[in-house]
Amino acid sequence: MGTFSRLRYVMAANFNALLEKAENPEKLLRALIREMEEAGDDARQATAELLAEQQQLERADQRMGEEINEWSERAERAVTAGRDDLARAAIKARTECQARRDTVKADREDLAVRVAQLETDMGTLKSKLNEARARLKAMQARPVPAGAPAGPAPRQISRNERRVRDALGRFDRLQNQVDRLEARVRSYEIGHESAPAWAAADAPADPVVESELEALKARLKPARPANAAKAADAPVDAGA
């Protein structure tokens, strides 16, 4: 899951194994709690930002759907008016808009999966944090044995803390991913504005556009009034 699975090291962490290796378990446990609290804050902020991106993608999807309908109506009006050139341009614009909308839909689905996974990870992190706090409270309630070492812990503690920090520190890359996603959303917002409304007159024929144009013509062809068709097919009276 990439950036949204960076909490799993902590979620899968075996506190007993970590604490057994530490000369000063209480200090290590405090460090673990502090790192988990910071990770939880980062995760909540990331979730809020991604939910905002979701809303922007939903608005872009809705707007593009409206544009697709508008281009379809323009194509029909152009065919009815006998303007195949304008109909081709409208069909091409609709096709390009549909391609952008398909990309937006795919991004929405991917983002929804990532947000759901992040929310699940946050719930698991909360449970681990409660467990760590309970262990620290129990540890502080024990009497300190005589002759217990005092002072700073050996370098092994720093290594354990660094392992946790390295796993949780990958949240720094989350902001970069959010920034990239936000840039893509902005491109959806402005990309359609830079696209030409009508194709150039000397543009090469597009087989897909031509096929859709012929299908549209065939669909609109029966629109001629029935009485007009009968009048056209009626035999001509020679004595008239």
XYZ file of N, CA and C in Angstrom, residues 33-43:
33
model
N 5.993 5.664 22.712
C 4.717 6.382 22.867
C 4.782 7.736 22.184
N 5.892 8.439 22.370
C 6.034 9.758 21.747
C 5.993 9.647 20.220
N 6.674 8.647 19.671
C 6.676 8.475 18.220
C 5.280 8.112 17.700
N 4.570 7.267 18.438
C 3.225 6.877 17.998
C 2.262 8.049 18.067
N 2.408 8.892 19.078
C 1.547 10.080 19.167
C 1.794 11.022 17.986
N 3.064 11.222 17.648
C 3.376 12.089 16.511
C 2.879 11.479 15.205
N 3.032 10.158 15.078
C 2.548 9.489 13.870
C 1.037 9.606 13.750
N 0.334 9.510 14.877
C -1.118 9.660 14.855
C -1.541 11.046 14.408
N -0.817 12.069 14.876
C -1.127 13.441 14.440
C -0.911 13.598 12.937
N 0.203 13.046 12.443
C 0.481 13.132 11.006
C -0.585 12.398 10.197
N -1.005 11.243 10.697
C -2.002 10.454 9.969
C -3.342 11.172 9.915
